[in-house]
Amino acid sequence: MPLTGIAIFKLLPKTNCGECGVPTCLAFAMNLAAGKAELTACPYVSEEAKAQLSEAAAPPITPVTIGVGDRALKVGGETVMFRHEKRFENPPGFAILITDTMDEPEVDARLKRFSELQYERVGLTLRPELVAVKDEAGEATKFEALVSQVKQKSDGGIILMSTNPDILAAGLKACADRKPLLYAATRDNLERLAELAKENSCPIAVKASSLEELAELTTKLTESGIKDIILDSGARSLRRAFEDQIWIRSAALNRKFRPLGFPTIVFPGEMTDDPMKESVIASMFVAKYGGIIVLSDFQGESLFPLLVERMNIYTDPQRPLATTEGIYEIGGPDENSPVLLTSNFSLTYFIVSGEIEASKVPSYLLVKDTEGLSVMTAWAAGKFVADIIAPFVKKCGIDDRIKHHKLVIPGYAAAESGGLEEELPGWEIQVGPREGSRIPAYLKAWKP
Ligand code: SF4
């Protein structure tokens, strides 16, 4: 039985020192009981209490890692139903499907897309993480050869898909060192797959035809000592698959039901034959609550929106993404290059710097720390106004890099131009465009 908040409180030091991020031990105990805090956040818990609290301290959804090294994917570990309560922790992984009945050029084309489709956005690299290799031919040697090929030509994580333990064993021969996910244990093959997972220290997916059966199978696996489990509820209709995701998350978080406290795997491609619908279904599982999303295929135009959606859902809604304050050189500027100013909201920075780059006019971009707020919000909050911007311009060192004294401020901060000319004697304040898309034309016409 999980411990109540009061039972946990009795085991805490009761000094109310606040080092765990909340003001009192009671508040920390309540968060721990609700799965919204980790025991490691309190540095003063005795070893004896730690032992007693281990169950309460375990994350309600076990984190599971697939793969090794830099490309390892960690899923699960979630503690909330909704991201306004607290951030979602581990973004779902996207997988591309390859089967042993595909011809060589198709396999190569998919592996090429898997490796090459990656995008830089707000300083992050967005890309898919997994290749799902599926047995359709029923031939162990053929499967093993395909897995070898996937391993050689991609550095991502691998999902081995078959219900035949001998075929999975053949796949493992080729890639056990990559710690692949074994998909899937069912009522019929559970014991043999559990052995394979234990022998190779690999995570294992369980597939059932109902949530009750799923809970029964995961209980057997955990009793045999396996902890790294991924859930497939077996639902392939949109409505049931969606409901199952909600039930699984809710059972794990709200009812502390351990047998369903694991990340999930979903297959949008098995719910429709239409690639557009598949993408829409996949996007639903990004929000609710897919752990691994296996796509039957992807192209840039279907993958990119999913990657961006995932990034947006898994950022911390309470902490804006921010860029470091300073001078950014774009395109090798010199002493006659324009100097533009913007806020340090990452999206603003990447849009403005991208437009400057696109203009091919080498420029300096001054990024003022506005605590991650966009230009208009920062201006309205009094964080992007003349008497705050001027000391930054004086101190940042741009003066030593240019001959002219012209500063281009964002159009949305035009009201600060007079104040800035007073605060920055000798500088000419120029009002730039309001919209980033107009920056290239503006810079091309700009004169020192
Ligand atoms: Fe209590 Fe530990 Fe939090 Fe301090 S850090 S308030 S002792 S729970």
Tab-separated table of C-alpha atoms and ligand atoms in Angstrom:
chain	number	residue	atom	x	y	z
A	1	MET	CA	0.000	0.000	0.000
A	2	PRO	CA	1.359	3.469	-0.805
A	3	LEU	CA	2.071	5.659	2.243
A	4	THR	CA	-0.156	8.648	2.983
A	5	GLY	CA	1.246	12.175	3.200
A	6	ILE	CA	0.933	12.113	7.013
A	7	ALA	CA	2.723	8.735	7.255
A	8	ILE	CA	5.554	10.108	5.110
A	9	PHE	CA	5.682	13.325	7.175
A	10	LYS	CA	6.328	11.293	10.345
A	11	LEU	CA	9.534	9.961	8.742
A	12	LEU	CA	10.893	13.347	7.624
A	13	PRO	CA	13.300	15.509	9.728
A	14	LYS	CA	10.576	18.156	10.476
A	15	THR	CA	13.055	21.061	10.449
A	16	ASN	CA	11.160	22.959	7.728
A	17	CYS	CA	14.455	24.171	6.269
A	18	GLY	CA	12.959	24.582	2.789
A	19	GLU	CA	15.933	23.123	0.893
A	20	CYS	CA	13.654	20.703	-0.952
A	21	GLY	CA	11.961	23.616	-2.743
A	22	VAL	CA	8.829	23.860	-0.569
A	23	PRO	CA	8.661	25.706	2.765
A	24	THR	CA	7.725	22.821	5.072
A	25	CYS	CA	8.327	19.118	5.558
A	26	LEU	CA	4.547	18.596	5.514
A	27	ALA	CA	4.228	20.190	2.071
A	28	PHE	CA	7.115	18.028	0.846
A	29	ALA	CA	5.459	14.907	2.300
A	30	MET	CA	2.202	15.728	0.509
A	31	ASN	CA	4.059	16.243	-2.784
A	32	LEU	CA	5.925	12.978	-2.293
A	33	ALA	CA	2.687	11.106	-1.634
A	34	ALA	CA	1.168	12.638	-4.778
A	35	GLY	CA	4.207	11.641	-6.867
A	36	LYS	CA	5.078	15.300	-7.485
A	37	ALA	CA	8.448	15.277	-5.713
A	38	GLU	CA	11.451	12.992	-5.428
A	39	LEU	CA	12.880	11.875	-2.115
A	40	THR	CA	16.388	12.890	-3.219
A	41	ALA	CA	15.267	16.544	-3.005
A	42	CYS	CA	15.582	16.351	0.809
A	43	PRO	CA	19.250	15.954	1.790
A	44	TYR	CA	18.434	15.205	5.456
A	45	VAL	CA	16.362	12.004	5.283
A	46	SER	CA	17.930	9.234	7.383
A	47	GLU	CA	18.912	5.936	5.766
A	48	GLU	CA	16.320	4.186	7.913
A	49	ALA	CA	13.565	6.513	6.687
A	50	LYS	CA	14.783	6.136	3.091
A	51	ALA	CA	14.291	2.387	3.308
A	52	GLN	CA	10.746	2.838	4.631
A	53	LEU	CA	9.935	5.509	2.067
A	54	SER	CA	11.301	3.684	-0.941
A	55	GLU	CA	7.875	2.721	-2.265
A	56	ALA	CA	6.419	6.201	-1.800
A	57	ALA	CA	9.542	7.694	-3.362
A	58	ALA	CA	9.476	5.502	-6.474
A	59	PRO	CA	8.149	7.424	-9.484
A	60	PRO	CA	4.548	6.382	-10.186
A	61	ILE	CA	5.487	5.744	-13.834
A	62	THR	CA	8.794	3.892	-13.980
A	63	PRO	CA	11.381	5.570	-16.220
A	64	VAL	CA	12.658	3.162	-18.897
A	65	THR	CA	15.759	3.627	-21.052
A	66	ILE	CA	16.090	2.151	-24.545
A	67	GLY	CA	19.491	2.145	-26.211
A	68	VAL	CA	22.886	3.242	-24.939
A	69	GLY	CA	25.161	6.278	-24.921
A	70	ASP	CA	24.232	9.672	-26.325
A	71	ARG	CA	21.315	8.301	-28.356
A	72	ALA	CA	19.685	6.460	-25.450
A	73	LEU	CA	16.009	7.330	-25.070
A	74	LYS	CA	14.481	7.688	-21.611
A	75	VAL	CA	10.685	7.566	-21.414
A	76	GLY	CA	8.255	7.485	-18.477
A	77	GLY	CA	9.023	9.074	-15.111
A	78	GLU	CA	5.959	11.317	-15.417
A	79	THR	CA	4.325	12.638	-12.272
A	80	VAL	CA	1.364	14.701	-13.483
A	81	MET	CA	-1.685	14.372	-15.723
A	82	PHE	CA	-1.519	17.939	-17.029
A	83	ARG	CA	1.468	20.086	-17.882
A	84	HIS	CA	0.104	23.166	-16.103
A	85	GLU	CA	0.580	21.240	-12.813
A	86	LYS	CA	4.266	20.577	-13.407
A	87	ARG	CA	6.350	19.989	-16.521
A	88	PHE	CA	6.209	16.681	-18.380
A	89	GLU	CA	9.567	14.998	-17.881
A	90	ASN	CA	10.599	12.726	-20.739
A	91	PRO	CA	9.426	13.382	-24.303
A	92	PRO	CA	8.098	10.394	-26.282
A	93	GLY	CA	10.433	8.793	-28.808
A	94	PHE	CA	9.542	8.600	-32.497
A	95	ALA	CA	10.367	5.402	-34.387
A	96	ILE	CA	10.365	4.605	-38.102
A	97	LEU	CA	9.216	1.125	-39.136
A	98	ILE	CA	11.341	-1.211	-41.260
A	99	THR	CA	10.261	-4.756	-42.054
A	100	ASP	CA	12.122	-7.770	-43.390
A	101	THR	CA	9.764	-7.956	-46.378
A	102	MET	CA	10.824	-4.527	-47.683
A	103	ASP	CA	13.285	-4.464	-50.568
A	104	GLU	CA	16.823	-3.163	-50.124
A	105	PRO	CA	16.298	0.322	-51.673
A	106	GLU	CA	13.262	0.936	-49.441
A	107	VAL	CA	15.183	-0.072	-46.314
A	108	ASP	CA	18.076	2.193	-47.328
A	109	ALA	CA	15.748	5.100	-48.069
A	110	ARG	CA	14.092	4.795	-44.657
A	111	LEU	CA	17.406	4.582	-42.823
A	112	LYS	CA	18.608	7.625	-44.768
A	113	ARG	CA	15.514	9.596	-43.742
A	114	PHE	CA	15.958	8.463	-40.153
A	115	SER	CA	19.545	9.761	-40.061
A	116	GLU	CA	19.165	12.891	-42.148
A	117	LEU	CA	15.854	14.339	-40.990
A	118	GLN	CA	16.973	16.485	-38.093
A	119	TYR	CA	16.312	20.132	-37.392
A	120	GLU	CA	17.865	22.903	-35.319
A	121	ARG	CA	15.296	24.940	-33.441
A	122	VAL	CA	15.724	27.276	-30.453
A	123	GLY	CA	19.189	25.811	-29.946
A	124	LEU	CA	17.983	22.214	-29.824
A	125	THR	CA	18.415	19.386	-32.319
A	126	LEU	CA	15.074	17.775	-33.076
A	127	ARG	CA	15.191	14.278	-34.542
A	128	PRO	CA	13.600	10.812	-34.324
A	129	GLU	CA	15.177	8.356	-31.892
A	130	LEU	CA	14.317	4.771	-32.820
A	131	VAL	CA	14.170	2.282	-35.674
A	132	ALA	CA	11.512	-0.421	-35.241
A	133	VAL	CA	12.579	-3.597	-37.057
A	134	LYS	CA	9.609	-5.873	-37.647
A	135	ASP	CA	9.597	-9.557	-38.466
A	136	GLU	CA	7.033	-10.324	-41.174
A	137	ALA	CA	8.827	-13.111	-43.061
A	138	GLY	CA	9.141	-15.429	-40.062
A	139	GLU	CA	12.791	-16.243	-40.906
A	140	ALA	CA	15.339	-15.814	-38.125
A	141	THR	CA	18.377	-15.423	-40.436
A	142	LYS	CA	16.639	-12.811	-42.558
A	143	PHE	CA	15.622	-10.866	-39.452
A	144	GLU	CA	19.116	-11.029	-37.992
A	145	ALA	CA	20.630	-9.745	-41.259
A	146	LEU	CA	18.214	-6.820	-41.344
A	147	VAL	CA	18.912	-5.919	-37.711
A	148	SER	CA	22.680	-5.989	-38.475
A	149	GLN	CA	22.124	-3.630	-41.366
A	150	VAL	CA	20.049	-1.244	-39.218
A	151	LYS	CA	22.702	-1.300	-36.515
A	152	GLN	CA	25.478	-0.507	-39.014
A	153	LYS	CA	23.655	2.302	-40.781
A	154	SER	CA	22.018	4.114	-37.856
A	155	ASP	CA	23.088	5.111	-34.394
A	156	GLY	CA	19.586	5.305	-32.877
A	157	GLY	CA	17.829	2.939	-30.521
A	158	ILE	CA	16.289	-0.260	-31.895
A	159	ILE	CA	12.938	-1.950	-31.312
A	160	LEU	CA	12.884	-5.647	-32.228
A	161	MET	CA	9.348	-6.630	-33.227
A	162	SER	CA	8.194	-10.235	-33.327
A	163	THR	CA	6.055	-12.510	-31.222
A	164	ASN	CA	8.381	-15.423	-31.965
A	165	PRO	CA	11.069	-15.661	-29.222
A	166	ASP	CA	13.508	-17.464	-31.573
A	167	ILE	CA	13.350	-14.618	-34.069
A	168	LEU	CA	13.835	-12.027	-31.335
A	169	ALA	CA	16.800	-14.049	-30.070
A	170	ALA	CA	18.289	-13.910	-33.588
A	171	GLY	CA	17.805	-10.124	-33.651
A	172	LEU	CA	19.434	-9.845	-30.243
A	173	LYS	CA	22.517	-11.661	-31.558
A	174	ALA	CA	23.029	-8.696	-33.884
A	175	CYS	CA	22.293	-5.816	-31.511
A	176	ALA	CA	22.154	-6.869	-27.835
A	177	ASP	CA	24.877	-4.321	-27.050
A	178	ARG	CA	22.469	-1.548	-28.129
A	179	LYS	CA	19.968	-2.608	-25.428
A	180	PRO	CA	16.996	-2.798	-27.817
A	181	LEU	CA	13.357	-2.912	-26.751
A	182	LEU	CA	11.867	-6.387	-27.183
A	183	TYR	CA	8.343	-6.168	-28.606
A	184	ALA	CA	6.212	-7.902	-27.517
A	185	ALA	CA	5.583	-10.283	-24.668
A	186	THR	CA	2.070	-11.741	-24.714
A	187	ARG	CA	0.299	-14.323	-22.591
A	188	ASP	CA	1.671	-17.032	-24.920
A	189	ASN	CA	5.376	-16.161	-24.928
A	190	LEU	CA	5.832	-14.263	-21.648
A	191	GLU	CA	8.210	-16.654	-19.904
A	192	ARG	CA	10.592	-17.098	-22.825
A	193	LEU	CA	10.681	-13.349	-23.560
A	194	ALA	CA	11.246	-12.585	-19.888
A	195	GLU	CA	14.293	-14.878	-20.004
A	196	LEU	CA	15.628	-13.109	-23.118
A	197	ALA	CA	15.114	-9.688	-21.509
A	198	LYS	CA	16.904	-10.761	-18.331
A	199	GLU	CA	19.798	-12.470	-20.147
A	200	ASN	CA	20.412	-9.371	-22.272
A	201	SER	CA	19.368	-6.671	-19.742
A	202	CYS	CA	16.906	-5.261	-22.266
A	203	PRO	CA	13.584	-3.516	-21.723
A	204	ILE	CA	10.531	-5.459	-22.763
A	205	ALA	CA	7.141	-4.403	-24.147
A	206	VAL	CA	3.989	-6.228	-23.098
A	207	LYS	CA	0.970	-6.488	-25.377
A	208	ALA	CA	-2.471	-7.526	-24.151
A	209	SER	CA	-6.049	-7.317	-25.316
A	210	SER	CA	-7.325	-5.434	-22.256
A	211	LEU	CA	-5.972	-3.333	-19.414
A	212	GLU	CA	-6.815	-6.116	-16.931
A	213	GLU	CA	-4.728	-8.613	-18.904
A	214	LEU	CA	-1.955	-6.020	-19.244
A	215	ALA	CA	-1.840	-5.560	-15.457
A	216	GLU	CA	-1.771	-9.319	-14.951
A	217	LEU	CA	1.177	-9.741	-17.347
A	218	THR	CA	3.227	-6.853	-15.931
A	219	THR	CA	2.684	-8.244	-12.420
A	220	LYS	CA	4.182	-11.563	-13.567
A	221	LEU	CA	7.148	-9.743	-15.118
A	222	THR	CA	7.861	-7.602	-12.056
A	223	GLU	CA	7.601	-10.666	-9.821
A	224	SER	CA	10.246	-12.314	-11.992
A	225	GLY	CA	12.529	-9.319	-11.366
A	226	ILE	CA	11.967	-7.301	-14.572
A	227	LYS	CA	11.482	-3.591	-14.010
A	228	ASP	CA	11.951	-2.030	-17.470
A	229	ILE	CA	8.539	-2.557	-19.043
A	230	ILE	CA	6.637	-0.759	-21.822
A	231	LEU	CA	2.845	-1.148	-22.186
A	232	ASP	CA	0.822	-1.832	-25.329
A	233	SER	CA	-2.869	-2.046	-24.439
A	234	GLY	CA	-3.533	-3.717	-27.798
A	235	ALA	CA	-6.159	-1.114	-28.810
A	236	ARG	CA	-6.029	-0.229	-32.498
A	237	SER	CA	-9.168	1.877	-32.774
A	238	LEU	CA	-8.581	5.563	-32.202
A	239	ARG	CA	-11.143	5.968	-29.450
A	240	ARG	CA	-10.072	2.958	-27.416
A	241	ALA	CA	-6.389	3.653	-27.824
A	242	PHE	CA	-6.944	7.220	-26.602
A	243	GLU	CA	-9.050	6.082	-23.646
A	244	ASP	CA	-6.461	3.465	-22.704
A	245	GLN	CA	-3.718	6.093	-22.575
A	246	ILE	CA	-5.801	8.185	-20.181
A	247	TRP	CA	-6.744	5.172	-18.044
A	248	ILE	CA	-3.173	3.966	-17.805
A	249	ARG	CA	-1.817	7.389	-16.804
A	250	SER	CA	-4.652	7.986	-14.371
A	251	ALA	CA	-4.382	4.528	-12.762
A	252	ALA	CA	-0.640	5.020	-12.238
A	253	LEU	CA	-0.793	8.586	-10.924
A	254	ASN	CA	-4.137	8.947	-9.208
A	255	ARG	CA	-4.580	5.434	-7.858
A	256	LYS	CA	-0.910	4.492	-7.535
A	257	PHE	CA	-1.689	1.263	-9.377
A	258	ARG	CA	1.813	-0.137	-9.867
A	259	PRO	CA	1.002	-2.788	-12.535
A	260	LEU	CA	0.154	0.031	-14.987
A	261	GLY	CA	2.921	2.387	-13.805
A	262	PHE	CA	5.001	2.130	-16.994
A	263	PRO	CA	5.408	4.123	-20.219
A	264	THR	CA	3.379	3.102	-23.272
A	265	ILE	CA	4.011	2.320	-26.937
A	266	VAL	CA	1.512	3.230	-29.685
A	267	PHE	CA	1.182	2.467	-33.404
A	268	PRO	CA	-0.759	5.208	-35.248
A	269	GLY	CA	0.025	3.442	-38.558
A	270	GLU	CA	-2.062	0.445	-37.414
A	271	MET	CA	-5.092	2.727	-36.900
A	272	THR	CA	-5.280	4.154	-40.422
A	273	ASP	CA	-3.839	3.709	-43.932
A	274	ASP	CA	-3.874	7.446	-44.609
A	275	PRO	CA	-0.451	9.036	-43.923
A	276	MET	CA	-2.040	12.406	-43.084
A	277	LYS	CA	-4.406	10.819	-40.542
A	278	GLU	CA	-1.506	8.846	-39.115
A	279	SER	CA	0.349	12.097	-38.405
A	280	VAL	CA	-2.735	13.600	-36.762
A	281	ILE	CA	-3.173	10.507	-34.575
A	282	ALA	CA	0.524	10.591	-33.697
A	283	SER	CA	0.184	14.230	-32.658
A	284	MET	CA	-2.650	13.242	-30.312
A	285	PHE	CA	-0.372	10.683	-28.645
A	286	VAL	CA	2.372	13.281	-28.217
A	287	ALA	CA	-0.045	15.189	-25.992
A	288	LYS	CA	-1.841	12.164	-24.470
A	289	TYR	CA	0.375	10.176	-23.351
A	290	GLY	CA	2.385	8.046	-25.750
A	291	GLY	CA	5.841	6.974	-24.527
A	292	ILE	CA	7.051	5.561	-27.861
A	293	ILE	CA	5.258	6.426	-31.097
A	294	VAL	CA	6.005	4.032	-33.954
A	295	LEU	CA	5.310	5.619	-37.356
A	296	SER	CA	4.766	3.397	-40.397
A	297	ASP	CA	7.009	5.858	-42.272
A	298	PHE	CA	7.816	9.554	-42.270
A	299	GLN	CA	8.913	12.348	-44.572
A	300	GLY	CA	10.179	15.773	-43.517
A	301	GLU	CA	6.739	17.337	-43.869
A	302	SER	CA	5.110	14.794	-41.553
A	303	LEU	CA	7.948	14.479	-39.046
A	304	PHE	CA	8.851	18.141	-38.495
A	305	PRO	CA	5.454	19.259	-37.096
A	306	LEU	CA	5.479	16.301	-34.700
A	307	LEU	CA	8.977	17.142	-33.476
A	308	VAL	CA	7.991	20.775	-32.891
A	309	GLU	CA	4.779	19.773	-31.123
A	310	ARG	CA	6.758	17.428	-28.884
A	311	MET	CA	9.250	20.165	-28.050
A	312	ASN	CA	6.439	22.562	-27.163
A	313	ILE	CA	4.542	20.086	-24.991
A	314	TYR	CA	7.658	19.025	-23.095
A	315	THR	CA	9.073	22.461	-22.294
A	316	ASP	CA	8.496	23.809	-18.806
A	317	PRO	CA	5.428	26.079	-19.025
A	318	GLN	CA	6.598	27.952	-15.928
A	319	ARG	CA	10.031	28.776	-17.334
A	320	PRO	CA	10.386	30.552	-20.691
A	321	LEU	CA	13.221	29.414	-22.926
A	322	ALA	CA	15.905	32.073	-22.750
A	323	THR	CA	19.080	32.945	-24.670
A	324	THR	CA	22.183	34.277	-22.910
A	325	GLU	CA	22.537	38.055	-22.857
A	326	GLY	CA	25.338	39.421	-25.040
A	327	ILE	CA	26.550	40.377	-28.510
A	328	TYR	CA	25.923	37.842	-31.273
A	329	GLU	CA	27.867	38.163	-34.543
A	330	ILE	CA	25.932	36.976	-37.582
A	331	GLY	CA	27.645	36.547	-40.962
A	332	GLY	CA	31.051	38.028	-39.936
A	333	PRO	CA	30.171	41.702	-39.263
A	334	ASP	CA	32.733	44.536	-39.283
A	335	GLU	CA	32.931	48.092	-37.951
A	336	ASN	CA	30.358	49.333	-40.492
A	337	SER	CA	27.767	46.607	-39.886
A	338	PRO	CA	24.319	47.306	-38.473
A	339	VAL	CA	23.610	46.717	-34.776
A	340	LEU	CA	20.177	45.347	-33.892
A	341	LEU	CA	18.672	44.876	-30.465
A	342	THR	CA	16.196	42.250	-29.277
A	343	SER	CA	14.988	40.446	-26.138
A	344	ASN	CA	16.278	37.088	-24.906
A	345	PHE	CA	13.089	35.037	-25.416
A	346	SER	CA	14.608	32.121	-27.356
A	347	LEU	CA	11.935	32.044	-30.019
A	348	THR	CA	12.405	35.783	-30.629
A	349	TYR	CA	16.185	35.350	-30.772
A	350	PHE	CA	16.022	32.465	-33.246
A	351	ILE	CA	13.498	34.225	-35.476
A	352	VAL	CA	15.458	37.497	-35.529
A	353	SER	CA	18.859	35.831	-35.990
A	354	GLY	CA	17.396	33.595	-38.716
A	355	GLU	CA	16.045	36.591	-40.611
A	356	ILE	CA	19.365	38.439	-40.273
A	357	GLU	CA	21.147	35.375	-41.618
A	358	ALA	CA	18.658	35.146	-44.487
A	359	SER	CA	19.311	38.819	-45.361
A	360	LYS	CA	23.016	38.009	-45.997
A	361	VAL	CA	23.856	41.379	-44.391
A	362	PRO	CA	26.529	40.738	-41.733
A	363	SER	CA	25.216	42.242	-38.497
A	364	TYR	CA	25.604	42.453	-34.741
A	365	LEU	CA	22.630	41.350	-32.674
A	366	LEU	CA	22.485	42.631	-29.092
A	367	VAL	CA	20.408	40.304	-26.924
A	368	LYS	CA	19.156	41.929	-23.715
A	369	ASP	CA	18.211	39.695	-20.794
A	370	THR	CA	14.446	40.137	-20.347
A	371	GLU	CA	14.011	36.977	-18.247
A	372	GLY	CA	12.914	35.054	-21.320
A	373	LEU	CA	10.086	37.442	-22.234
A	374	SER	CA	9.341	38.474	-25.808
A	375	VAL	CA	9.847	42.111	-26.866
A	376	MET	CA	6.262	43.280	-26.353
A	377	THR	CA	5.738	41.404	-23.092
A	378	ALA	CA	9.085	42.597	-21.722
A	379	TRP	CA	8.321	46.165	-22.768
A	380	ALA	CA	4.887	46.016	-21.102
A	381	ALA	CA	6.516	44.588	-17.963
A	382	GLY	CA	9.089	47.402	-17.848
A	383	LYS	CA	12.017	45.059	-18.616
A	384	PHE	CA	12.756	46.371	-22.105
A	385	VAL	CA	12.713	50.122	-21.579
A	386	ALA	CA	15.256	52.897	-22.144
A	387	ASP	CA	16.758	53.085	-18.634
A	388	ILE	CA	17.318	49.298	-18.609
A	389	ILE	CA	18.491	48.909	-22.211
A	390	ALA	CA	20.928	51.863	-22.165
A	391	PRO	CA	23.257	50.554	-19.378
A	392	PHE	CA	23.402	47.209	-21.200
A	393	VAL	CA	24.366	48.868	-24.524
A	394	LYS	CA	27.078	50.896	-22.734
A	395	LYS	CA	28.509	47.895	-20.881
A	396	CYS	CA	28.251	45.139	-23.518
A	397	GLY	CA	31.292	46.339	-25.509
A	398	ILE	CA	29.632	46.980	-28.873
A	399	ASP	CA	31.178	50.463	-28.860
A	400	ASP	CA	34.646	48.946	-29.471
A	401	ARG	CA	33.499	46.979	-32.494
A	402	ILE	CA	31.814	49.648	-34.624
A	403	LYS	CA	32.595	53.087	-36.092
A	404	HIS	CA	29.015	54.328	-36.381
A	405	HIS	CA	26.678	54.775	-33.416
A	406	LYS	CA	23.405	53.587	-34.805
A	407	LEU	CA	21.194	51.167	-32.923
A	408	VAL	CA	18.210	49.451	-34.546
A	409	ILE	CA	15.524	48.713	-31.962
A	410	PRO	CA	12.480	46.454	-32.590
A	411	GLY	CA	9.425	48.173	-34.049
A	412	TYR	CA	7.374	47.046	-31.051
A	413	ALA	CA	9.681	49.064	-28.758
A	414	ALA	CA	9.432	52.259	-30.866
A	415	ALA	CA	8.087	54.157	-27.838
A	416	GLU	CA	11.554	53.828	-26.231
A	417	SER	CA	13.457	55.579	-29.046
A	418	GLY	CA	13.272	59.070	-27.460
A	419	GLY	CA	14.254	57.774	-24.029
A	420	LEU	CA	17.155	55.838	-25.516
A	421	GLU	CA	18.519	58.873	-27.336
A	422	GLU	CA	18.542	60.679	-23.982
A	423	GLU	CA	20.154	57.764	-22.152
A	424	LEU	CA	22.683	57.056	-24.933
A	425	PRO	CA	24.123	60.449	-25.943
A	426	GLY	CA	25.820	60.309	-29.344
A	427	TRP	CA	23.766	57.327	-30.525
A	428	GLU	CA	21.196	57.468	-33.283
A	429	ILE	CA	18.250	55.240	-32.437
A	430	GLN	CA	16.578	53.716	-35.479
A	431	VAL	CA	13.243	51.927	-35.297
A	432	GLY	CA	13.350	48.603	-37.121
A	433	PRO	CA	10.459	46.495	-38.403
A	434	ARG	CA	7.779	45.084	-36.112
A	435	GLU	CA	7.753	41.721	-37.850
A	436	GLY	CA	10.842	39.529	-38.214
A	437	SER	CA	9.957	38.710	-41.802
A	438	ARG	CA	10.613	42.344	-42.780
A	439	ILE	CA	14.156	42.382	-41.375
A	440	PRO	CA	15.926	41.218	-44.598
A	441	ALA	CA	14.442	44.037	-46.709
A	442	TYR	CA	15.201	46.529	-43.911
A	443	LEU	CA	18.835	45.460	-43.600
A	444	LYS	CA	19.429	45.444	-47.353
A	445	ALA	CA	18.423	49.125	-47.434
A	446	TRP	CA	20.350	50.032	-44.253
A	447	LYS	CA	23.345	52.414	-44.570
A	448	PRO	CA	26.065	53.022	-41.939
B	1	SF4	FE1	11.917	19.153	5.487
B	1	SF4	FE2	13.880	17.953	4.118
B	1	SF4	FE3	12.359	19.778	2.938
B	1	SF4	FE4	14.081	20.549	4.811
B	1	SF4	S1	14.605	19.633	2.830
B	1	SF4	S2	11.921	21.195	4.578
B	1	SF4	S3	14.030	18.796	6.183
B	1	SF4	S4	11.695	17.820	3.747
